[in-house]
Amino acid sequence: MPDYGHELLFSVSFVPSAHQADTVVALSQLAERAGLDLVTFSDHPYQPTFLDTWTLLGYVAAATESIRLAGNVHPLPLRPPAMLAQAAASLDILSHGRFELALGTGGYRDAIASMGAPRLTPGQAVDALEEAIPIIRAAWDTDAPGTISHHGEHYQVTAPRGPRPAHDIGIWLGAYKPRMLRVTGRLADGWLPSLPRLRNIGELDEGNAIIDEAAAEAGRSPRDIRRLLNLGEELPAAQLAEIALTYGVSVFILAIDDPSRLQRFAQETAPAVRELVAAERIQPTPPNTASPAPDLAATRTPDNASDLATTPAPDNASNLGATPTPDDGVRLTDVRVWDETTRPTGPAPDPTRHYTPAEQANGRHLIDVHDHLRAELAQLRDLIDQVASGVIDAGTARSHINTMTMRQNNWTLGAYCESYCRLVTMHHTAEDAMVFPHLRRAEPALTPVLNRLQEEHHAIHKIIERVDRALVSFVGDPDGLGHLRETVDLLTDSLLSHLSYEERELVEPLARHGL
């Protein structure tokens, strides 16, 4: 679960259409009012129907107050680095520190050459970019003595330094191939690929590995490089949260031209992603005013569980670096949502196989996610017990819930229960949409297991609907707490059984095939 330490940001990208110039500016202002963090514009100077992106950036900076600004991305062959540095610093000063610099080598070589720029091979374009970044940084470093002096293959610069930007401008690179990724690790502040240009989502993992290695070799921390992602389409919050958690992406940029979709992205998707990511990354700690979360195994009686076998860990669990959580067979209710004896199993793992640290992390990620769900479920059950027994009053309950990672503005027990159910649903949706299709393609023999897991997802969602109905009853009538407790018991039995089964079957395949 990579976390490069950057806050989550949500952005939009607009085409700088000259025929809809006022609309582009109005959409940028709407993005700011809607609470988005960043607005970007594509930069293709050889396209005669487009506005000049640098002129547009300056105009939008004057028409807004707080939203950050960037090109997406500027083709370096058309922007000499010394001039680029001065333009970027000037825009940052005028916008009071709101500009970031995103660069690329320029993918449309013929079009770039048609504007009078030198025609460069792909290798030469990377060489030029590698020369340009130190020139740009030298221009901004007004504390350094003397002038900029660079005598390279592509740039000959002897110029005074300055102006200094209003803030430390980030240099983000649009990079895909290994050499550009290594340049990103050595020299840049951010990696900005576009999801539609990737062969598959797993390329983010491959790119991260190259960038991290190059950063370490250059004496930098991988946390120095922010991970950004251009989205080709609007994705569900659960899917974006999985991308953030799995690949460390902290900036999502949606190409858009529709005001209603922009507002939905800003006001619904972005908060949901932030909540889901926070819920996964922050381990809940019960406040001192409430009793510790109970051990579920201790509160679940084994009276009706003699016919339920525990689930053993895979034979090579020690090599995996993680042990799937076994099912203890204890149940709180007599209701059986499914027949556990009919669950299929996948191919037996190779007990002699050893896994790299990255592979072990892939397998461990599922257990980490599930452990968080288990911990939150334990706290939910404990809170129900405390409210029912009168141990805590409304004020203490409010304080308790406000420390939980999935809190809502509403402090009631009902709000927390609703939030937990939504998190489970989003987690399952992400698995159904991303993880399971990937594993089906990578290992077709897992299909019966994946089909069964999806069936269990649907069954759990029906239980969640029952919890919702019990919640409505509880909110309207305090006597409904008993019914709410019964439905949460059923959710506990079914969810914990399901999580154990899923870990037993998928931790090892996820280690081999990735997420």
mmCIF file of C-alpha atoms in Angstrom, residues 344-515:
data_model
loop_
_atom_site.group_PDB
_atom_site.id
_atom_site.type_symbol
_atom_site.label_atom_id
_atom_site.label_comp_id
_atom_site.label_asym_id
_atom_site.label_seq_id
_atom_site.Cartn_x
_atom_site.Cartn_y
_atom_site.Cartn_z
ATOM 1 C CA PRO A 344 -14.679 -23.676 -4.525
ATOM 2 C CA THR A 345 -10.928 -23.515 -4.068
ATOM 3 C CA GLY A 346 -8.290 -22.323 -6.472
ATOM 4 C CA PRO A 347 -5.134 -24.097 -7.657
ATOM 5 C CA ALA A 348 -2.789 -25.130 -4.865
ATOM 6 C CA PRO A 349 0.174 -22.736 -4.573
ATOM 7 C CA ASP A 350 3.734 -23.863 -5.058
ATOM 8 C CA PRO A 351 5.039 -24.394 -1.490
ATOM 9 C CA THR A 352 8.631 -23.793 -2.598
ATOM 10 C CA ARG A 353 8.014 -20.466 -4.302
ATOM 11 C CA HIS A 354 9.609 -17.375 -2.801
ATOM 12 C CA TYR A 355 8.179 -13.883 -3.281
ATOM 13 C CA THR A 356 9.892 -10.536 -3.720
ATOM 14 C CA PRO A 357 9.121 -7.750 -1.222
ATOM 15 C CA ALA A 358 6.905 -6.086 -3.828
ATOM 16 C CA GLU A 359 4.987 -9.330 -4.378
ATOM 17 C CA GLN A 360 4.600 -9.822 -0.639
ATOM 18 C CA ALA A 361 3.222 -6.290 -0.373
ATOM 19 C CA ASN A 362 0.615 -7.061 -3.041
ATOM 20 C CA GLY A 363 -0.625 -10.053 -1.080
ATOM 21 C CA ARG A 364 -0.489 -8.229 2.234
ATOM 22 C CA HIS A 365 -2.571 -5.333 0.882
ATOM 23 C CA LEU A 366 -5.767 -7.398 0.899
ATOM 24 C CA ILE A 367 -5.223 -8.422 4.525
ATOM 25 C CA ASP A 368 -4.509 -4.788 5.480
ATOM 26 C CA VAL A 369 -7.785 -3.658 3.925
ATOM 27 C CA HIS A 370 -9.705 -6.464 5.592
ATOM 28 C CA ASP A 371 -8.062 -5.835 8.970
ATOM 29 C CA HIS A 372 -9.337 -2.291 8.848
ATOM 30 C CA LEU A 373 -12.855 -3.501 8.087
ATOM 31 C CA ARG A 374 -12.642 -5.932 11.006
ATOM 32 C CA ALA A 375 -11.378 -3.268 13.410
ATOM 33 C CA GLU A 376 -14.083 -0.807 12.462
ATOM 34 C CA LEU A 377 -16.724 -3.533 12.758
ATOM 35 C CA ALA A 378 -15.500 -4.323 16.277
ATOM 36 C CA GLN A 379 -15.778 -0.652 17.244
ATOM 37 C CA LEU A 380 -19.250 -0.434 15.751
ATOM 38 C CA ARG A 381 -20.387 -3.439 17.786
ATOM 39 C CA ASP A 382 -18.790 -2.018 20.930
ATOM 40 C CA LEU A 383 -20.533 1.308 20.460
ATOM 41 C CA ILE A 384 -23.900 -0.428 20.089
ATOM 42 C CA ASP A 385 -23.247 -2.281 23.350
ATOM 43 C CA GLN A 386 -22.307 0.904 25.182
ATOM 44 C CA VAL A 387 -25.353 2.815 23.972
ATOM 45 C CA ALA A 388 -27.619 -0.097 24.879
ATOM 46 C CA SER A 389 -26.165 -0.448 28.390
ATOM 47 C CA GLY A 390 -26.097 3.258 29.115
ATOM 48 C CA VAL A 391 -22.336 3.268 29.714
ATOM 49 C CA ILE A 392 -21.865 6.318 27.517
ATOM 50 C CA ASP A 393 -24.090 9.308 26.961
ATOM 51 C CA ALA A 394 -24.767 11.207 23.773
ATOM 52 C CA GLY A 395 -21.833 13.579 24.234
ATOM 53 C CA THR A 396 -19.354 10.761 24.761
ATOM 54 C CA ALA A 397 -20.794 8.872 21.803
ATOM 55 C CA ARG A 398 -20.287 11.948 19.691
ATOM 56 C CA SER A 399 -16.665 12.266 20.787
ATOM 57 C CA HIS A 400 -16.076 8.584 20.106
ATOM 58 C CA ILE A 401 -17.533 8.601 16.619
ATOM 59 C CA ASN A 402 -15.672 11.765 15.694
ATOM 60 C CA THR A 403 -12.381 9.897 16.201
ATOM 61 C CA MET A 404 -13.365 7.080 13.838
ATOM 62 C CA THR A 405 -11.904 7.180 10.393
ATOM 63 C CA MET A 406 -15.250 6.983 8.580
ATOM 64 C CA ARG A 407 -17.011 9.735 10.511
ATOM 65 C CA GLN A 408 -19.787 11.898 9.045
ATOM 66 C CA ASN A 409 -20.906 15.411 9.988
ATOM 67 C CA ASN A 410 -23.839 13.741 11.730
ATOM 68 C CA TRP A 411 -22.505 12.279 14.981
ATOM 69 C CA THR A 412 -25.186 9.673 15.644
ATOM 70 C CA LEU A 413 -24.622 5.945 15.857
ATOM 71 C CA GLY A 414 -26.776 5.699 12.755
ATOM 72 C CA ALA A 415 -24.422 7.891 10.741
ATOM 73 C CA TYR A 416 -21.423 5.754 11.651
ATOM 74 C CA CYS A 417 -23.237 2.518 10.866
ATOM 75 C CA GLU A 418 -24.332 3.909 7.505
ATOM 76 C CA SER A 419 -20.771 5.021 6.745
ATOM 77 C CA TYR A 420 -19.346 1.598 7.569
ATOM 78 C CA CYS A 421 -21.847 -0.149 5.313
ATOM 79 C CA ARG A 422 -21.019 2.244 2.497
ATOM 80 C CA LEU A 423 -17.306 1.511 2.881
ATOM 81 C CA VAL A 424 -17.898 -2.253 2.627
ATOM 82 C CA THR A 425 -20.010 -1.724 -0.484
ATOM 83 C CA MET A 426 -17.369 0.476 -2.122
ATOM 84 C CA HIS A 427 -14.610 -2.010 -1.320
ATOM 85 C CA HIS A 428 -16.570 -4.829 -2.946
ATOM 86 C CA THR A 429 -17.405 -2.640 -5.943
ATOM 87 C CA ALA A 430 -13.713 -1.910 -6.464
ATOM 88 C CA GLU A 431 -12.869 -5.617 -6.309
ATOM 89 C CA ASP A 432 -15.617 -6.503 -8.777
ATOM 90 C CA ALA A 433 -14.581 -3.725 -11.166
ATOM 91 C CA MET A 434 -10.787 -3.973 -11.013
ATOM 92 C CA VAL A 435 -9.237 -6.803 -9.027
ATOM 93 C CA PHE A 436 -11.378 -9.753 -10.074
ATOM 94 C CA PRO A 437 -11.256 -9.070 -13.858
ATOM 95 C CA HIS A 438 -7.468 -8.741 -13.599
ATOM 96 C CA LEU A 439 -7.151 -12.089 -11.798
ATOM 97 C CA ARG A 440 -9.521 -13.802 -14.254
ATOM 98 C CA ARG A 441 -7.291 -12.747 -17.124
ATOM 99 C CA ALA A 442 -4.077 -13.635 -15.306
ATOM 100 C CA GLU A 443 -5.252 -17.026 -13.975
ATOM 101 C CA PRO A 444 -8.447 -18.435 -15.531
ATOM 102 C CA ALA A 445 -8.421 -21.368 -13.072
ATOM 103 C CA LEU A 446 -9.441 -18.877 -10.363
ATOM 104 C CA THR A 447 -12.740 -18.108 -12.129
ATOM 105 C CA PRO A 448 -14.948 -20.389 -9.940
ATOM 106 C CA VAL A 449 -13.523 -18.795 -6.797
ATOM 107 C CA LEU A 450 -13.974 -15.267 -8.149
ATOM 108 C CA ASN A 451 -17.536 -16.037 -9.223
ATOM 109 C CA ARG A 452 -18.351 -17.312 -5.744
ATOM 110 C CA LEU A 453 -16.777 -14.259 -4.109
ATOM 111 C CA GLN A 454 -18.914 -12.002 -6.271
ATOM 112 C CA GLU A 455 -22.018 -13.975 -5.313
ATOM 113 C CA GLU A 456 -21.122 -13.474 -1.687
ATOM 114 C CA HIS A 457 -20.657 -9.746 -2.334
ATOM 115 C CA HIS A 458 -24.264 -9.588 -3.533
ATOM 116 C CA ALA A 459 -25.461 -11.531 -0.492
ATOM 117 C CA ILE A 460 -23.594 -9.213 1.871
ATOM 118 C CA HIS A 461 -25.077 -6.193 0.133
ATOM 119 C CA LYS A 462 -28.555 -7.592 0.807
ATOM 120 C CA ILE A 463 -27.630 -7.841 4.484
ATOM 121 C CA ILE A 464 -26.422 -4.257 4.343
ATOM 122 C CA GLU A 465 -29.855 -3.267 3.028
ATOM 123 C CA ARG A 466 -31.349 -4.978 6.073
ATOM 124 C CA VAL A 467 -28.986 -3.025 8.306
ATOM 125 C CA ASP A 468 -30.157 0.156 6.580
ATOM 126 C CA ARG A 469 -33.789 -0.700 7.305
ATOM 127 C CA ALA A 470 -32.962 -1.536 10.921
ATOM 128 C CA LEU A 471 -31.087 1.744 11.130
ATOM 129 C CA VAL A 472 -34.146 3.681 9.996
ATOM 130 C CA SER A 473 -36.167 1.911 12.676
ATOM 131 C CA PHE A 474 -33.568 2.726 15.334
ATOM 132 C CA VAL A 475 -33.374 6.408 14.416
ATOM 133 C CA GLY A 476 -37.162 6.715 14.669
ATOM 134 C CA ASP A 477 -37.606 4.521 17.724
ATOM 135 C CA PRO A 478 -34.930 3.782 20.371
ATOM 136 C CA ASP A 479 -36.580 0.386 20.913
ATOM 137 C CA GLY A 480 -35.295 -0.536 17.459
ATOM 138 C CA LEU A 481 -31.776 -0.973 18.846
ATOM 139 C CA GLY A 482 -32.384 -4.682 19.437
ATOM 140 C CA HIS A 483 -33.314 -5.275 15.808
ATOM 141 C CA LEU A 484 -30.290 -3.263 14.701
ATOM 142 C CA ARG A 485 -28.078 -5.429 16.878
ATOM 143 C CA GLU A 486 -29.494 -8.620 15.304
ATOM 144 C CA THR A 487 -28.808 -7.401 11.775
ATOM 145 C CA VAL A 488 -25.293 -6.272 12.710
ATOM 146 C CA ASP A 489 -24.724 -9.754 14.186
ATOM 147 C CA LEU A 490 -25.721 -11.294 10.868
ATOM 148 C CA LEU A 491 -23.453 -8.873 9.010
ATOM 149 C CA THR A 492 -20.626 -9.830 11.395
ATOM 150 C CA ASP A 493 -21.053 -13.566 10.791
ATOM 151 C CA SER A 494 -21.271 -13.237 7.014
ATOM 152 C CA LEU A 495 -18.626 -10.570 6.490
ATOM 153 C CA LEU A 496 -15.941 -12.152 8.690
ATOM 154 C CA SER A 497 -16.515 -15.546 7.062
ATOM 155 C CA HIS A 498 -16.292 -13.962 3.611
ATOM 156 C CA LEU A 499 -13.128 -11.992 4.382
ATOM 157 C CA SER A 500 -11.348 -15.105 5.629
ATOM 158 C CA TYR A 501 -12.369 -17.126 2.574
ATOM 159 C CA GLU A 502 -11.232 -14.354 0.236
ATOM 160 C CA GLU A 503 -7.843 -14.061 1.914
ATOM 161 C CA ARG A 504 -7.315 -17.820 1.874
ATOM 162 C CA GLU A 505 -7.938 -17.948 -1.875
ATOM 163 C CA LEU A 506 -6.541 -14.638 -3.153
ATOM 164 C CA VAL A 507 -3.574 -13.527 -1.054
ATOM 165 C CA GLU A 508 -1.178 -15.839 -2.908
ATOM 166 C CA PRO A 509 -2.544 -15.110 -6.440
ATOM 167 C CA LEU A 510 -2.381 -11.384 -5.716
ATOM 168 C CA ALA A 511 1.260 -11.792 -4.735
ATOM 169 C CA ARG A 512 2.002 -13.453 -8.085
ATOM 170 C CA HIS A 513 -0.191 -11.337 -10.374
ATOM 171 C CA GLY A 514 -0.402 -7.988 -8.586
ATOM 172 C CA LEU A 515 -3.490 -5.915 -7.933
#
